Short mmCIF file of C-alpha atoms and ligand atoms in Angstrom, two decimals:
data_model
loop_
_atom_site.label_atom_id
_atom_site.label_comp_id
_atom_site.label_asym_id
_atom_site.label_seq_id
_atom_site.Cartn_x
_atom_site.Cartn_y
_atom_site.Cartn_z
CA MET M 20 -88.46 26.50 45.11
CA HIS M 21 -85.66 26.34 42.58
CA VAL M 22 -84.72 28.51 39.62
CA ALA M 23 -84.22 27.09 36.14
CA CYS M 24 -83.75 28.52 32.67
CA SER M 25 -87.10 28.80 30.89
CA GLU M 26 -85.44 27.66 27.64
CA CYS M 27 -82.92 24.91 28.42
CA ALA M 28 -84.09 23.99 31.97
CA ALA M 29 -80.53 24.23 33.36
CA PRO M 30 -80.23 25.54 36.94
CA ALA M 31 -80.04 29.34 36.74
CA SER M 32 -79.49 32.51 38.78
CA PRO M 33 -82.76 34.38 39.40
CA PHE M 34 -81.08 37.68 38.63
CA SER M 35 -79.63 37.20 35.15
CA LEU M 36 -79.97 35.47 31.79
CA CYS M 37 -78.88 31.86 31.41
CA ARG M 38 -75.77 31.14 29.35
CA CYS M 39 -78.09 29.98 26.55
CA GLY M 40 -79.79 33.41 26.59
CA GLY M 41 -82.99 32.08 28.20
CA LEU M 42 -84.76 33.83 31.08
CA PRO M 43 -84.60 32.41 34.61
CA GLU M 44 -87.85 31.26 36.22
CA PHE M 45 -88.80 29.94 39.65
CA ALA M 46 -90.52 26.56 39.71
CA LEU M 47 -93.25 26.02 42.28
CA GLY M 48 -92.11 22.42 42.49
CA ASP M 49 -94.32 19.94 44.24
CA VAL M 50 -95.78 22.33 46.82
CA ARG M 51 -98.85 20.56 48.15
CA LEU M 52 -101.43 22.90 49.59
CA ASP M 53 -105.06 22.04 50.18
CA PRO M 54 -106.95 24.37 47.80
CA LEU M 55 -109.87 24.96 50.17
CA GLY M 56 -107.44 25.68 53.02
CA LEU M 57 -105.55 28.10 50.81
CA ARG M 58 -108.72 29.97 49.85
CA ARG M 59 -109.67 30.22 53.53
CA THR M 60 -106.19 31.41 54.52
CA LEU M 61 -106.39 34.16 51.90
CA ARG M 62 -109.74 35.33 53.28
CA GLU M 63 -108.44 35.29 56.85
CA ARG M 64 -105.31 37.21 55.94
CA ARG M 65 -107.39 39.82 54.13
CA ALA M 66 -109.29 40.40 57.38
CA SER M 67 -106.19 40.40 59.62
CA TYR M 68 -104.35 43.45 60.99
CA GLU M 69 -100.91 41.95 60.34
CA PRO M 70 -99.20 44.75 58.32
CA LEU M 71 -97.62 42.35 55.82
CA PHE M 72 -101.02 40.95 54.91
CA ALA M 73 -102.19 44.40 53.85
CA SER M 74 -100.35 43.32 50.68
CA GLY M 75 -102.18 41.11 48.20
CA VAL M 76 -98.77 39.85 47.09
CA TRP M 77 -97.51 38.79 50.52
CA ARG M 78 -100.85 37.21 51.46
CA LEU M 79 -99.66 34.58 48.95
CA ARG M 80 -96.32 34.20 50.66
CA GLU M 81 -96.24 30.38 50.51
CA LEU M 82 -96.34 30.61 46.72
CA LEU M 83 -93.43 33.07 46.52
CA PRO M 84 -89.67 32.45 46.74
CA PRO M 85 -88.58 32.44 50.38
CA ILE M 86 -87.43 35.90 51.55
CA PRO M 87 -86.72 36.66 55.22
CA GLY M 88 -89.45 38.82 56.77
CA GLN M 89 -87.04 41.60 57.77
CA ALA M 90 -85.99 42.07 54.12
CA ILE M 91 -89.52 42.54 52.82
CA VAL M 92 -90.29 45.98 51.39
CA SER M 93 -94.02 46.47 50.88
CA LEU M 94 -96.31 49.41 50.16
CA ALA M 95 -99.54 47.43 50.67
CA GLU M 96 -99.66 46.66 46.97
CA GLY M 97 -101.83 44.08 45.27
CA ASN M 98 -105.28 45.12 46.48
CA ILE M 99 -106.74 45.16 43.05
CA PRO M 100 -110.27 46.16 42.18
CA LEU M 101 -112.27 44.17 39.66
CA TYR M 102 -114.90 46.47 38.16
CA ASP M 103 -117.82 44.89 36.33
CA SER M 104 -118.62 47.01 33.33
CA ALA M 105 -121.85 46.81 31.36
CA ALA M 106 -120.70 49.75 29.22
CA GLY M 107 -117.39 48.03 28.49
CA ALA M 108 -119.22 44.83 27.55
CA ARG M 109 -121.42 46.81 25.14
CA TYR M 110 -118.39 48.63 23.72
CA ALA M 111 -116.59 45.36 23.05
CA GLY M 112 -119.72 43.46 21.99
CA VAL M 113 -119.51 40.66 24.56
CA ASP M 114 -121.94 39.44 27.24
CA ARG M 115 -119.80 40.14 30.27
CA LEU M 116 -116.74 42.27 30.86
CA ALA M 117 -114.84 43.35 33.97
CA TYR M 118 -111.73 45.50 34.35
CA LEU M 119 -108.98 44.16 36.59
CA HIS M 120 -107.48 47.56 37.40
CA LEU M 121 -103.84 47.04 38.26
CA GLY M 122 -103.30 50.79 37.88
CA MET M 123 -104.96 51.14 41.30
CA SER M 124 -101.59 50.39 42.93
CA PRO M 125 -99.25 52.42 45.19
CA THR M 126 -97.31 53.95 42.28
CA GLY M 127 -100.14 53.66 39.79
CA SER M 128 -99.15 50.61 37.78
CA PHE M 129 -99.04 46.81 37.90
CA LYS M 130 -95.28 46.95 38.28
CA ASP M 131 -95.67 47.32 42.06
CA LEU M 132 -96.73 43.68 42.41
CA GLY M 133 -93.43 42.51 40.96
CA MET M 134 -91.30 45.26 42.42
CA THR M 135 -92.14 44.48 46.06
CA VAL M 136 -90.68 41.01 45.53
CA ALA M 137 -87.69 42.09 43.40
CA VAL M 138 -86.61 44.87 45.77
CA SER M 139 -87.13 42.62 48.80
CA ALA M 140 -84.89 40.03 47.13
CA ALA M 141 -82.34 42.76 46.41
CA VAL M 142 -82.33 43.73 50.10
CA ALA M 143 -82.06 40.08 51.16
CA SER M 144 -79.06 39.59 48.86
CA GLY M 145 -77.25 42.64 50.28
CA ALA M 146 -77.49 44.78 47.11
CA ARG M 147 -76.90 48.53 47.57
CA ALA M 148 -78.43 49.71 44.29
CA VAL M 149 -81.03 48.71 41.73
CA VAL M 150 -81.37 49.64 38.07
CA CYS M 151 -83.85 49.18 35.24
CA ALA M 152 -84.55 50.28 31.70
CA SER M 153 -88.07 51.57 31.41
CA THR M 154 -90.77 53.34 29.46
CA GLY M 155 -91.67 54.88 32.82
CA ASN M 156 -93.76 52.64 35.03
CA THR M 157 -91.14 50.07 35.98
CA ALA M 158 -88.77 52.89 36.89
CA SER M 159 -91.40 54.77 38.95
CA SER M 160 -92.16 51.62 40.88
CA MET M 161 -88.49 50.72 41.34
CA ALA M 162 -87.78 54.24 42.57
CA ALA M 163 -90.47 54.05 45.25
CA TYR M 164 -89.53 50.62 46.58
CA ALA M 165 -85.80 51.39 46.47
CA ALA M 166 -86.42 54.59 48.44
CA ARG M 167 -88.41 52.64 51.06
CA ALA M 168 -85.51 50.19 51.31
CA GLY M 169 -82.76 52.83 51.36
CA LEU M 170 -81.21 51.58 48.12
CA ASP M 171 -79.88 53.76 45.30
CA ALA M 172 -81.98 53.59 42.14
CA PHE M 173 -80.93 54.23 38.54
CA ALA M 174 -83.52 54.57 35.79
CA LEU M 175 -82.50 54.29 32.13
CA VAL M 176 -85.27 55.83 30.04
CA PRO M 177 -85.66 56.73 26.36
CA ARG M 178 -85.23 60.49 26.00
CA GLY M 179 -88.42 62.35 25.09
CA ARG M 180 -90.60 59.23 25.19
CA VAL M 181 -91.63 59.03 28.84
CA SER M 182 -94.61 60.93 30.24
CA ASP M 183 -93.92 63.89 32.54
CA ALA M 184 -95.90 62.23 35.33
CA LYS M 185 -93.66 59.16 35.31
CA LEU M 186 -90.44 61.21 35.15
CA GLY M 187 -91.76 63.36 37.99
CA GLN M 188 -92.52 60.28 40.06
CA MET M 189 -89.06 58.79 39.59
CA ARG M 190 -87.44 62.05 40.67
CA GLU M 191 -89.84 62.52 43.58
CA TYR M 192 -88.74 59.13 44.95
CA GLY M 193 -85.09 60.09 44.51
CA ALA M 194 -84.03 57.91 41.58
CA ARG M 195 -81.23 58.99 39.32
CA VAL M 196 -82.74 59.30 35.85
CA VAL M 197 -80.46 58.69 32.87
CA GLU M 198 -82.04 59.65 29.54
CA VAL M 199 -80.79 57.52 26.66
CA ASP M 200 -81.10 58.59 23.02
CA GLY M 201 -83.34 56.20 21.11
CA SER M 202 -86.10 53.85 22.20
CA PHE M 203 -86.69 51.55 25.18
CA ASP M 204 -84.61 48.94 23.34
CA ASP M 205 -81.59 51.27 23.33
CA ALA M 206 -82.10 52.06 27.02
CA PHE M 207 -82.22 48.32 27.74
CA ALA M 208 -78.93 47.78 25.91
CA GLU M 209 -77.32 50.33 28.28
CA LEU M 210 -78.09 48.10 31.28
CA ALA M 211 -75.00 46.07 30.47
CA ARG M 212 -72.90 49.10 31.49
CA MET M 213 -74.50 49.48 34.93
CA ASP M 214 -72.16 47.23 36.90
CA GLY M 215 -72.83 46.89 40.59
CA ALA M 216 -76.57 47.57 40.60
CA MET M 217 -79.13 44.76 40.59
CA ILE M 218 -81.30 44.70 37.48
CA VAL M 219 -85.02 44.74 38.35
CA ASN M 220 -86.44 44.47 34.85
CA SER M 221 -88.63 41.41 34.30
CA ILE M 222 -85.62 39.32 33.32
CA ASN M 223 -85.24 39.23 37.14
CA ALA M 224 -87.26 36.14 38.08
CA TYR M 225 -88.51 37.70 41.34
CA ARG M 226 -90.48 40.29 39.35
CA ILE M 227 -92.54 37.61 37.61
CA GLU M 228 -93.24 35.92 40.97
CA GLY M 229 -94.83 39.10 42.30
CA GLN M 230 -96.73 39.86 39.13
CA LYS M 231 -98.20 36.37 38.94
CA CYS M 232 -100.19 37.36 42.05
CA ALA M 233 -102.44 39.48 39.78
CA ALA M 234 -103.82 36.24 38.34
CA TYR M 235 -104.63 34.93 41.83
CA ALA M 236 -106.22 38.28 42.76
CA MET M 237 -108.43 38.11 39.69
CA LEU M 238 -109.51 34.54 40.46
CA GLU M 239 -110.15 35.32 44.13
CA ALA M 240 -112.27 38.36 43.23
CA ARG M 241 -114.34 36.15 40.93
CA GLY M 242 -114.91 33.49 43.58
CA TRP M 243 -112.39 31.27 41.70
CA ARG M 244 -114.52 31.19 38.55
CA VAL M 245 -112.32 31.21 35.47
CA PRO M 246 -113.28 33.74 32.76
CA ASP M 247 -113.42 32.71 29.09
CA TRP M 248 -110.82 35.29 28.11
CA ILE M 249 -108.22 37.55 29.71
CA ALA M 250 -107.02 40.46 27.58
CA LEU M 251 -103.65 42.04 28.34
CA PRO M 252 -101.67 44.87 26.78
CA GLY M 253 -98.19 43.68 25.80
CA GLY M 254 -94.92 45.60 25.78
CA ASN M 255 -91.82 43.78 26.97
CA LEU M 256 -94.13 40.74 27.46
CA GLY M 257 -93.27 40.07 31.10
CA ASN M 258 -96.84 40.52 32.24
CA ILE M 259 -98.37 37.88 29.99
CA SER M 260 -95.64 35.51 31.17
CA ALA M 261 -96.51 36.30 34.79
CA PHE M 262 -100.26 35.84 34.29
CA ALA M 263 -99.64 32.55 32.52
CA LYS M 264 -97.42 31.36 35.36
CA GLY M 265 -99.97 32.30 38.01
CA LEU M 266 -102.79 30.58 36.16
CA ARG M 267 -100.79 27.41 35.49
CA GLU M 268 -99.88 27.23 39.18
CA ALA M 269 -103.46 27.90 40.32
CA ARG M 270 -104.48 24.90 38.26
CA GLN M 271 -101.62 22.77 39.57
CA LEU M 272 -102.71 23.66 43.13
CA GLY M 273 -106.32 22.69 42.40
CA LEU M 274 -107.63 26.23 42.93
CA ILE M 275 -109.13 26.12 39.43
CA ASP M 276 -109.60 23.27 36.98
CA THR M 277 -109.72 25.01 33.62
CA LEU M 278 -107.68 27.77 32.00
CA PRO M 279 -108.92 30.93 30.31
CA ARG M 280 -107.84 31.92 26.82
CA ILE M 281 -105.49 34.89 26.59
CA ALA M 282 -105.68 37.82 24.17
CA LEU M 283 -102.37 39.66 23.97
CA ILE M 284 -102.78 43.14 22.52
CA ARG M 285 -99.71 44.94 21.23
CA ALA M 286 -99.30 48.31 19.55
CA ALA M 287 -99.35 48.09 15.76
CA ARG M 288 -97.11 51.17 15.61
CA GLY M 289 -94.41 49.47 17.69
CA VAL M 290 -91.84 51.89 19.11
CA ASP M 291 -93.76 54.84 17.58
CA THR M 292 -97.08 54.26 19.34
CA SER M 293 -98.50 57.11 21.42
CA ALA M 294 -99.18 54.45 24.09
CA SER M 295 -95.63 55.17 25.26
CA ALA M 296 -95.65 52.51 28.00
CA ILE M 297 -95.66 49.76 25.38
CA ALA M 298 -93.44 51.44 22.78
CA ILE M 299 -91.03 48.51 22.52
CA GLY M 300 -89.57 46.95 19.39
CA ASP M 301 -87.71 43.95 20.75
CA PRO M 302 -89.57 42.44 23.74
CA LYS M 303 -87.27 40.55 26.08
CA SER M 304 -89.89 37.96 27.07
CA LEU M 305 -91.00 37.19 23.51
CA ARG M 306 -90.26 33.44 23.66
CA ARG M 307 -92.00 33.08 27.03
CA SER M 308 -95.03 34.93 25.70
CA GLN M 309 -95.19 32.61 22.70
CA ARG M 310 -95.26 29.65 25.07
CA ALA M 311 -98.09 31.32 27.02
CA LEU M 312 -100.06 31.92 23.82
CA ARG M 313 -99.65 28.25 22.88
CA ASP M 314 -100.61 26.91 26.32
CA PHE M 315 -103.65 29.19 26.69
CA ASP M 316 -104.95 28.87 23.12
CA GLY M 317 -104.20 32.56 22.90
CA ILE M 318 -104.35 35.18 20.20
CA GLU M 319 -101.93 38.01 19.59
CA HIS M 320 -103.41 41.11 18.02
CA PHE M 321 -101.75 44.35 16.91
CA LEU M 322 -103.94 47.39 17.47
CA ASP M 323 -103.56 50.83 15.91
CA ASP M 324 -103.37 53.97 18.02
CA ASP M 325 -106.82 55.27 17.07
CA ALA M 326 -108.44 52.12 18.43
CA ILE M 327 -106.33 52.30 21.61
CA LEU M 328 -107.28 55.92 22.27
CA ALA M 329 -110.96 55.38 21.45
CA ALA M 330 -111.05 52.56 24.01
CA LYS M 331 -109.27 54.79 26.52
CA ALA M 332 -111.95 57.46 26.07
CA ALA M 333 -114.68 54.84 26.62
CA ILE M 334 -113.03 53.66 29.87
CA GLY M 335 -112.69 57.26 31.01
CA ARG M 336 -116.34 58.01 30.38
CA GLU M 337 -117.23 55.22 32.79
CA GLY M 338 -115.43 57.03 35.60
CA ILE M 339 -112.69 54.41 35.68
CA GLY M 340 -109.93 55.72 33.45
CA CYS M 341 -106.50 54.32 32.61
CA GLU M 342 -103.36 55.29 30.76
CA PRO M 343 -103.25 54.76 26.98
CA ALA M 344 -101.39 51.42 26.92
CA SER M 345 -103.93 49.87 29.31
CA ALA M 346 -106.82 50.63 26.98
CA ALA M 347 -105.31 48.29 24.39
CA SER M 348 -107.02 45.47 26.29
CA LEU M 349 -110.56 46.81 25.76
CA GLY M 350 -109.79 47.96 22.21
CA GLY M 351 -108.33 44.54 21.47
CA ILE M 352 -111.39 42.66 22.73
CA ARG M 353 -113.59 44.85 20.54
CA ALA M 354 -111.40 44.15 17.50
CA LEU M 355 -111.25 40.41 18.17
CA ARG M 356 -115.03 40.27 18.67
CA ALA M 357 -115.56 42.17 15.42
CA CYS M 358 -113.53 39.62 13.46
CA GLY M 359 -115.22 36.69 15.20
CA ALA M 360 -112.19 35.47 17.15
CA ILE M 361 -113.95 36.17 20.48
CA GLU M 362 -117.49 34.80 20.77
CA PRO M 363 -120.40 37.17 21.60
CA ASP M 364 -121.38 35.32 24.81
CA ALA M 365 -117.83 35.51 26.21
CA ASP M 366 -117.08 36.42 29.82
CA VAL M 367 -113.98 38.60 29.57
CA VAL M 368 -111.53 40.24 31.98
CA ALA M 369 -109.75 43.26 30.53
CA VAL M 370 -106.55 43.99 32.41
CA LEU M 371 -105.86 47.70 32.94
CA THR M 372 -102.21 48.20 33.76
CA GLY M 373 -101.75 51.90 34.53
CA HIS M 374 -103.59 54.74 36.29
CA VAL M 375 -105.31 57.53 34.35
CA LEU M 376 -102.94 60.17 35.83
CA LYS M 377 -99.86 58.42 34.44
CA ASP M 378 -100.19 60.09 31.06
CA VAL M 379 -102.58 63.04 30.92
CA ARG M 380 -101.49 64.43 27.57
CA ALA M 381 -103.24 61.58 25.79
CA HIS M 382 -106.65 62.90 26.98
CA ALA M 383 -106.55 65.53 24.26
CA HIS M 384 -105.96 62.82 21.65
CA ALA M 385 -108.78 60.73 23.04
CA LEU M 386 -111.29 63.56 22.76
CA ALA M 387 -110.13 64.88 19.38
N1 F0G O 16 -99.11 48.59 30.36
C1 F0G O 16 -98.35 49.51 30.97
C2 F0G O 16 -99.03 50.68 31.58
C3 F0G O 16 -96.95 49.35 31.03
O1 F0G O 16 -96.21 50.26 31.65
C4 F0G O 16 -96.36 48.22 30.41
C5 F0G O 16 -94.92 48.03 30.42
C6 F0G O 16 -97.22 47.28 29.80
C7 F0G O 16 -98.57 47.50 29.79
C8 F0G O 16 -96.71 46.05 29.16
O2 F0G O 16 -96.27 45.11 30.08
O3 F0G O 16 -93.92 44.93 29.36
O4 F0G O 16 -94.93 43.24 30.85
O5 F0G O 16 -95.60 43.37 28.46
N2 F0G O 16 -94.10 48.88 30.85
C9 F0G O 16 -92.66 48.69 30.98
C10 F0G O 16 -92.04 49.84 31.75
C11 F0G O 16 -91.98 48.36 29.71
O6 F0G O 16 -90.83 50.10 31.58
O7 F0G O 16 -92.72 50.46 32.54
P1 F0G O 16 -95.11 44.09 29.68
#
């Protein structure tokens, strides 16, 4: 596997931006794996007692950048439930809907899938400290994995805009939390001053490699049947890039032969949304996400907070629950169905990115 700039294709470092400003990305290259053999291997590893294969990320080890086994830091992440939801389908107005609940992860968000790979790579490279800018979930996840690895962790967060649960988690795992005045974008700008610590935001190419495993998990749970649509909440736009990468690779490997369409749902209120996880004005993976939208015949939709919180309440009433940002996926499908962009007989996967306990203050909003 080699790393190249996603913009100019020049060889790149996996840890930092290319000189042209583009993001680094691993290329699967011409890995040749028999798709049926790969499916069987995944099933066998799921049934095995090998501790590493308790992780849905590391069960896909052959598709990840090579990292020595002794450097791997795992919390058995990536065992992701796919919940069929008749109520969700009715709410959105489509024939079939399932929630891929990435909030059911060790630290309660999808970030764990990427963080196990990024922190393992940090350990393998001899780093002593890691750092990220975050609206809360990336930093909580970083803090946990860094603590497991014995690394120092520094979290740059926008003051007053991160839920108490996420701040509590970061501190519980021993991270040093630096509150920055302004928004996520201002916290991100501060990263440049954190010399000596490895950045584990999604500009770090290892993060995307771990997060792409969510796409494989979804396909595996569906018996490798591709849905018509996948709906994702968007913030910094790393996750849509990771899903797109996983799906492109799954097709290259012959695991699937068609691609789903992607609905990217962002907050209409931008940095002022009450879905604080996605309160971002200047997403760092914007160009990559535009490429994903082109390749997957995708649609980008901006949803207002009322629609996000109404969808959150609907998911809660099913006994599933999620944090506000996650509900943008269901709310977005409903909005895109209403305007005719998604067809009524669609088979849709709504990606839920964060656990219901991540942000409990929003319950009051949802019920009001
Ligand atoms: N949902 C949740 C719960 C998130 O925490 C985030 C991003 C997203 C969706 C959007 O994902 O950024 O890859 O487009 N949270 C980041 C953080 C920004 O710092 O925790 P994205």
